[in-house]
CSV table of C-alpha atoms and ligand atoms in Angstrom, one decimal:
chain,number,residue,atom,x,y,z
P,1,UNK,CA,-5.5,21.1,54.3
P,2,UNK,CA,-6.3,19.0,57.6
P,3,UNK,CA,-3.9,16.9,59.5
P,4,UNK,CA,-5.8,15.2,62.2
P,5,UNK,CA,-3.2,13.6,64.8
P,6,UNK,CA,-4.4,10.7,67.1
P,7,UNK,CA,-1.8,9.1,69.7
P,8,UNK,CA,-2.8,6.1,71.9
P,9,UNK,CA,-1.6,2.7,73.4
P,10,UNK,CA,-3.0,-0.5,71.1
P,11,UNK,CA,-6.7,-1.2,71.7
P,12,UNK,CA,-7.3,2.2,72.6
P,13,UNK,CA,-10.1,2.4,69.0
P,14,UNK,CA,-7.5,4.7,67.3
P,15,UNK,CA,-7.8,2.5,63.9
P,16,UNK,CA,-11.6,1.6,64.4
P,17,UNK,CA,-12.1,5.6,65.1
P,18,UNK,CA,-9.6,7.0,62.3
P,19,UNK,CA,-11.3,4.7,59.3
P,20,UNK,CA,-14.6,5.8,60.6
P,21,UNK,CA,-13.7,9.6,60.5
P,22,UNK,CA,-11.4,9.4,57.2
P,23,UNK,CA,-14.9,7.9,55.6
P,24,UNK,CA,-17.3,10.9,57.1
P,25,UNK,CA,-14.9,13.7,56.1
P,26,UNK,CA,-13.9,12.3,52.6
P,27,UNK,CA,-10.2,12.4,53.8
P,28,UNK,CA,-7.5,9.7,53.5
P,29,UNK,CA,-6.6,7.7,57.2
P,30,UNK,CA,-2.8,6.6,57.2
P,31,UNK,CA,-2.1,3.5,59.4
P,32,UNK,CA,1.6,4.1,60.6
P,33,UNK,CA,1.4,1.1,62.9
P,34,UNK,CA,1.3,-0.8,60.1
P,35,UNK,CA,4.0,0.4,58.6
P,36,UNK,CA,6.3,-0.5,61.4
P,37,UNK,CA,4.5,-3.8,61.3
P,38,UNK,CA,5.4,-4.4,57.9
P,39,UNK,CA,9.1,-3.8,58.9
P,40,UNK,CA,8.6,-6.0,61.7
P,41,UNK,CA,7.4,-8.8,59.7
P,42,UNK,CA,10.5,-8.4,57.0
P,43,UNK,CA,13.1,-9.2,60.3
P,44,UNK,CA,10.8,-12.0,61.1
P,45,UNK,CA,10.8,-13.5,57.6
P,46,UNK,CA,14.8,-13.1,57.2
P,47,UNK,CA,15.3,-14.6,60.5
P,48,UNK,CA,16.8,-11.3,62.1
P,49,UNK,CA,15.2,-10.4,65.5
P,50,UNK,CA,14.0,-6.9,65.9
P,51,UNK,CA,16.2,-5.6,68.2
P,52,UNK,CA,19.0,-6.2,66.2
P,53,UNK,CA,20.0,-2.9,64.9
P,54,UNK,CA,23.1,-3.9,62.4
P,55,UNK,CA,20.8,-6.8,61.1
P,56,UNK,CA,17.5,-4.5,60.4
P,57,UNK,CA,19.9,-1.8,59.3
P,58,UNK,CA,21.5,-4.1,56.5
P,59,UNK,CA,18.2,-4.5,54.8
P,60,UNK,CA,16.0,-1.0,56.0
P,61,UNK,CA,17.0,1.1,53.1
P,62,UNK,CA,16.9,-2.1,50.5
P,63,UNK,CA,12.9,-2.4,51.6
P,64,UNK,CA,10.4,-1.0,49.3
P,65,UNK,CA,7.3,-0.2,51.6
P,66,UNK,CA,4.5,1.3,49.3
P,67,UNK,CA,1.2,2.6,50.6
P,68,UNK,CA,-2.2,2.0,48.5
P,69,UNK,CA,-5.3,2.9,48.7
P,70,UNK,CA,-8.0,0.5,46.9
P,71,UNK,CA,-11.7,1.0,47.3
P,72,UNK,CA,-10.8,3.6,49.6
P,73,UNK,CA,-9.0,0.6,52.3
P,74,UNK,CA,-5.3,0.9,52.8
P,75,UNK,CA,-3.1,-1.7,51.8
P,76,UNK,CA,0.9,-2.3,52.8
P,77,UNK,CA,3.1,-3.2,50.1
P,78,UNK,CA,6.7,-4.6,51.1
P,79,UNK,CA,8.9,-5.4,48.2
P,80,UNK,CA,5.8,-5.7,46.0
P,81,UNK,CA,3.8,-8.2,47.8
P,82,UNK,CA,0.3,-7.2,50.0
P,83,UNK,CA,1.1,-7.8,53.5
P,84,UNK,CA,-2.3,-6.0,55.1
P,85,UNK,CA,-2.9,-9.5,56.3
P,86,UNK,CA,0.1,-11.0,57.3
P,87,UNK,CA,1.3,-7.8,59.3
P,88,UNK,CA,-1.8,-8.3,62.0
P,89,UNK,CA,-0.7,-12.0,63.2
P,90,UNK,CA,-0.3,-11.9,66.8
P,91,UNK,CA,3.7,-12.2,66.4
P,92,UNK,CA,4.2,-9.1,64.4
P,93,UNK,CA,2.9,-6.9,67.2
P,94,UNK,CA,5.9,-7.4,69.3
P,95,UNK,CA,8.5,-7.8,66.5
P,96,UNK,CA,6.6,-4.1,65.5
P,97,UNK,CA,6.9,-2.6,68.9
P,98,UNK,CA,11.0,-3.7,69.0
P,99,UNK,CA,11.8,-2.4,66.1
P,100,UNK,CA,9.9,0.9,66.3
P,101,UNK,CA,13.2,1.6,68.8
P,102,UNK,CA,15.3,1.9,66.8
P,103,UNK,CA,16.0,5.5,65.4
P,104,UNK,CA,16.7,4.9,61.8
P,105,UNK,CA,13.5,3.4,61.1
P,106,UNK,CA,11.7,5.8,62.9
P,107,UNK,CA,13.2,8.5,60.6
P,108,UNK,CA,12.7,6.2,57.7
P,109,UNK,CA,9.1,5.8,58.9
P,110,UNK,CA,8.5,9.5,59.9
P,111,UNK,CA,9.6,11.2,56.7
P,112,UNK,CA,7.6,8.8,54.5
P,113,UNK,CA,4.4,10.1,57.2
P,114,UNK,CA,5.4,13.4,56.5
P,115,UNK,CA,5.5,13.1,53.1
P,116,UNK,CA,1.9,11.8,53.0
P,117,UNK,CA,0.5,14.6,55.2
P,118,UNK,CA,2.0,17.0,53.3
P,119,UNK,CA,0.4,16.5,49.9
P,120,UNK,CA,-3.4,15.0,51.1
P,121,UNK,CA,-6.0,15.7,53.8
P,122,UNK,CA,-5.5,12.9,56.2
P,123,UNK,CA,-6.0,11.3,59.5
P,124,UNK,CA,-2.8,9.7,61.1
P,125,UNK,CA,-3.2,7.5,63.9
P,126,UNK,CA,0.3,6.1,66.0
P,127,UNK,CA,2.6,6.6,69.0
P,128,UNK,CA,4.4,10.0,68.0
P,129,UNK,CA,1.9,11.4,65.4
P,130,UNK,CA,1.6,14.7,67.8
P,131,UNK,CA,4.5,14.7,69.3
P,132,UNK,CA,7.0,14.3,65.8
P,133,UNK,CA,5.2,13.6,62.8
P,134,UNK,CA,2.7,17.0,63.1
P,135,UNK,CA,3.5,18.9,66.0
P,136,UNK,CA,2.0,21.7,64.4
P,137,UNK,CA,-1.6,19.9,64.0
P,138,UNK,CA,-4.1,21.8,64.8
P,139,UNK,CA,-6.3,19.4,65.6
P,140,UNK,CA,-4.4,16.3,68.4
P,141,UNK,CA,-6.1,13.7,70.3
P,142,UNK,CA,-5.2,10.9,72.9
P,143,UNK,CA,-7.0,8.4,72.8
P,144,UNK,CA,-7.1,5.5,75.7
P,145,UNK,CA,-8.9,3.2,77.9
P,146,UNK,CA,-7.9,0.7,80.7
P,147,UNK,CA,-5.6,-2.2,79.8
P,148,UNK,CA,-8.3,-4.4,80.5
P,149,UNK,CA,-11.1,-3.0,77.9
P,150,UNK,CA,-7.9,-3.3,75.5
P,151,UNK,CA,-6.8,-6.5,76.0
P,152,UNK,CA,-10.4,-7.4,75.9
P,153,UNK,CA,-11.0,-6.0,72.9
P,154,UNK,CA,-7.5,-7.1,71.0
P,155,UNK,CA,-8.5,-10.9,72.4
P,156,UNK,CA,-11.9,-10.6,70.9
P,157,UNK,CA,-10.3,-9.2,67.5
P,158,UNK,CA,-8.0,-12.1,67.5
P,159,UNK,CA,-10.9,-14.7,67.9
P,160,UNK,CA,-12.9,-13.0,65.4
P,161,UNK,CA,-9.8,-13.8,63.0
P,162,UNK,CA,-9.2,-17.4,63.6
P,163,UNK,CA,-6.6,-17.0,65.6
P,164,UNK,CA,-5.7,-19.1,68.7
P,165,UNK,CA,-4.8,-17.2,71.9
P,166,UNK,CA,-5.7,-16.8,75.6
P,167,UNK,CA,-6.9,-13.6,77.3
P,168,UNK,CA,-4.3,-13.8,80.0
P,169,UNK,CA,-1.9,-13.6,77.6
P,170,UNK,CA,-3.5,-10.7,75.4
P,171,UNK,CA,-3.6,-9.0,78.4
P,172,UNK,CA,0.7,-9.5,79.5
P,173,UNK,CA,1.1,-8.5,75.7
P,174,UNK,CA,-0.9,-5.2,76.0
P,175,UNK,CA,0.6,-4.1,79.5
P,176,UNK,CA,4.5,-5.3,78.0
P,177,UNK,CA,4.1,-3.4,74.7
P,178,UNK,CA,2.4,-0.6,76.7
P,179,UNK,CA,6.2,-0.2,78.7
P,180,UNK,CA,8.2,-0.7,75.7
P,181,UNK,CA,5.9,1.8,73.9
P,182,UNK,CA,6.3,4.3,76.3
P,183,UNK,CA,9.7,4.1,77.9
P,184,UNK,CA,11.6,3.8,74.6
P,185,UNK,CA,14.3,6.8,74.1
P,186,UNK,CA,13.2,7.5,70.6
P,187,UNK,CA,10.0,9.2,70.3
P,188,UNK,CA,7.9,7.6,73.3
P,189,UNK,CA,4.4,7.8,73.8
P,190,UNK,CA,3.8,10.8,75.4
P,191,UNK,CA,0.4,12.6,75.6
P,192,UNK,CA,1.1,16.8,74.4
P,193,UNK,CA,-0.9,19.2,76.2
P,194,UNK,CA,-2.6,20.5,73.4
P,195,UNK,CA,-4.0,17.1,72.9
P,196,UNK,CA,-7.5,16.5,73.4
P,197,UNK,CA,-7.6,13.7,76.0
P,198,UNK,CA,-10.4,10.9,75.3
P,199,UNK,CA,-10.7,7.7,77.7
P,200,UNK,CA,-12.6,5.1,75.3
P,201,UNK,CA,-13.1,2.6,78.0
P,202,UNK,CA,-17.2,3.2,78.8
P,203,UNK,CA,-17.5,4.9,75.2
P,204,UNK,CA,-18.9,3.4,72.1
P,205,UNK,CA,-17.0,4.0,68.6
P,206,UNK,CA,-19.6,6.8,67.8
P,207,UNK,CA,-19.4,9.1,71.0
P,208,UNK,CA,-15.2,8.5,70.4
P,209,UNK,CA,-16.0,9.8,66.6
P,210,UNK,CA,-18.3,13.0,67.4
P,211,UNK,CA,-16.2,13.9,70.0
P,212,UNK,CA,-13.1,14.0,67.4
P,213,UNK,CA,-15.3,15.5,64.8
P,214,UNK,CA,-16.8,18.4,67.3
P,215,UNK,CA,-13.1,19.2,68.6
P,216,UNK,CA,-11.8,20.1,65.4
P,217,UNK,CA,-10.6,23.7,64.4
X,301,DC,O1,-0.7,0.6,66.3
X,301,DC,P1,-0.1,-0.7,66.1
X,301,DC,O2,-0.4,-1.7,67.3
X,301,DC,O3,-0.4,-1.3,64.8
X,301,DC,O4,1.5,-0.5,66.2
X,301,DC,C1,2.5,-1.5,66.2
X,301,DC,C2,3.7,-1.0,66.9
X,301,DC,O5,4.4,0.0,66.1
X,301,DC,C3,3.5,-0.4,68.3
X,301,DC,O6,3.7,-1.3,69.3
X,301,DC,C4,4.5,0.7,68.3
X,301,DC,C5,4.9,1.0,66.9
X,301,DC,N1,4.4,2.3,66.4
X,301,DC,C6,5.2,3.4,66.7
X,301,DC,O7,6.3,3.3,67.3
X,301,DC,N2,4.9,4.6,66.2
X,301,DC,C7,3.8,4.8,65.5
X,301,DC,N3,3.5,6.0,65.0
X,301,DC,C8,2.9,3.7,65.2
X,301,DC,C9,3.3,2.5,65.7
């Protein structure tokens, strides 16, 4: 069985770099930032902000999240209907980021993780992939770059989508969910030492992927 962790602030590639390995290996890749998204995007629907923990904890164990795979691309069910789209809108990133505080959904979130890596050969990306989901992976990587090659990148993303937005903003959004990311109390983003450090920032996707790929044990 191989669990391959990756940990990394947004815009680091971890997403762009995990689908590209999970292909080459024949393994399945597991999106946990999208499964916080997905809760995120519930509080936003029913009105309830993020940070709320009595109002996110009186519908977290109601909410059916279901992962699918189909034609190989992973796909977020919550209560039955495909959210993959609706969970990347710019507004879901933050309402993500708040609720990935709070500890019940982490544990909700974690277990489910666990569960997955458990019973398949997979490729996790997140914030806490190395540090609590598979501590005993064998194979961990931290994958960066500078806030501006992120925000750069998110911005372009964005555009490419249709979506409306300034860089200056992108960029406040990326160093703001960088802090909360990393100063939370539950699970922050912390880099291990066994974790292979990679800075993406004057890398292409490829050189990010064969270093992965000639790390592992
Ligand atoms: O990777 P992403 O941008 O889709 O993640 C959205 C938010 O979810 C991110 O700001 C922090 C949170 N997250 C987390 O706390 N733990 C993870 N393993 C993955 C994401």
């Amino acid at each position: 069985m191989i669990n391959i962790a990756i940990d990394g602030p947004s815009g680091a590639g971890k997403s762009t770099v995990a689908k590209e390995i999970a292909k080459r290996l024949n393994i399945t890749y597991l999106d946990t930032g999208a499964m916080y998204r997905a809760f995120g995007l519930k509080a936003l629907n029913m009105g309830i902000d993020p940070n709320d923990v009595d109002g996110v904890l009186s519908f977290l164990y109601k909410t059916v999240l279901e992962i699918k795979y189909e034609g190989g691309v992973q796909h977020v069910y919550l209560d039955g209907e495909d959210v993959s789209t609706a969970i990347r809108e710019h507004k879901v990133s933050k309402a993500a980021s708040d609720i990935s505080k709070i500890k019940q959904v982490r544990e909700t979130l974690v277990k489910e993780q666990q569960r997955i890596a458990g019973s398949n050969d997979v490729v996790l990306d997140g914030r806490d992939i190395t540090t609590k989901v598979l501590p005993n992976s064998k194979n961990k990587f931290f994958l960066t770059a500078s806030s501006d090659v992120r925000a750069k990148r998110r911005y372009d993303e964005l555009i490419s989508k249709g979506q409306t937005v300034d860089y200056e903003t992108v960029l406040k959004d990326v160093i703001d969910r960088d802090y909360n990311d990393s100063h939370r109390a539950e699970s922050p983003l912390t880099r291990t030492e066994d974790s292979v450090y990679i800075d993406s920032s004057d890398m292409t996707i490829e050189e990010v992927v064969q270093t992965i790929i000639s790390n592992l044990k």
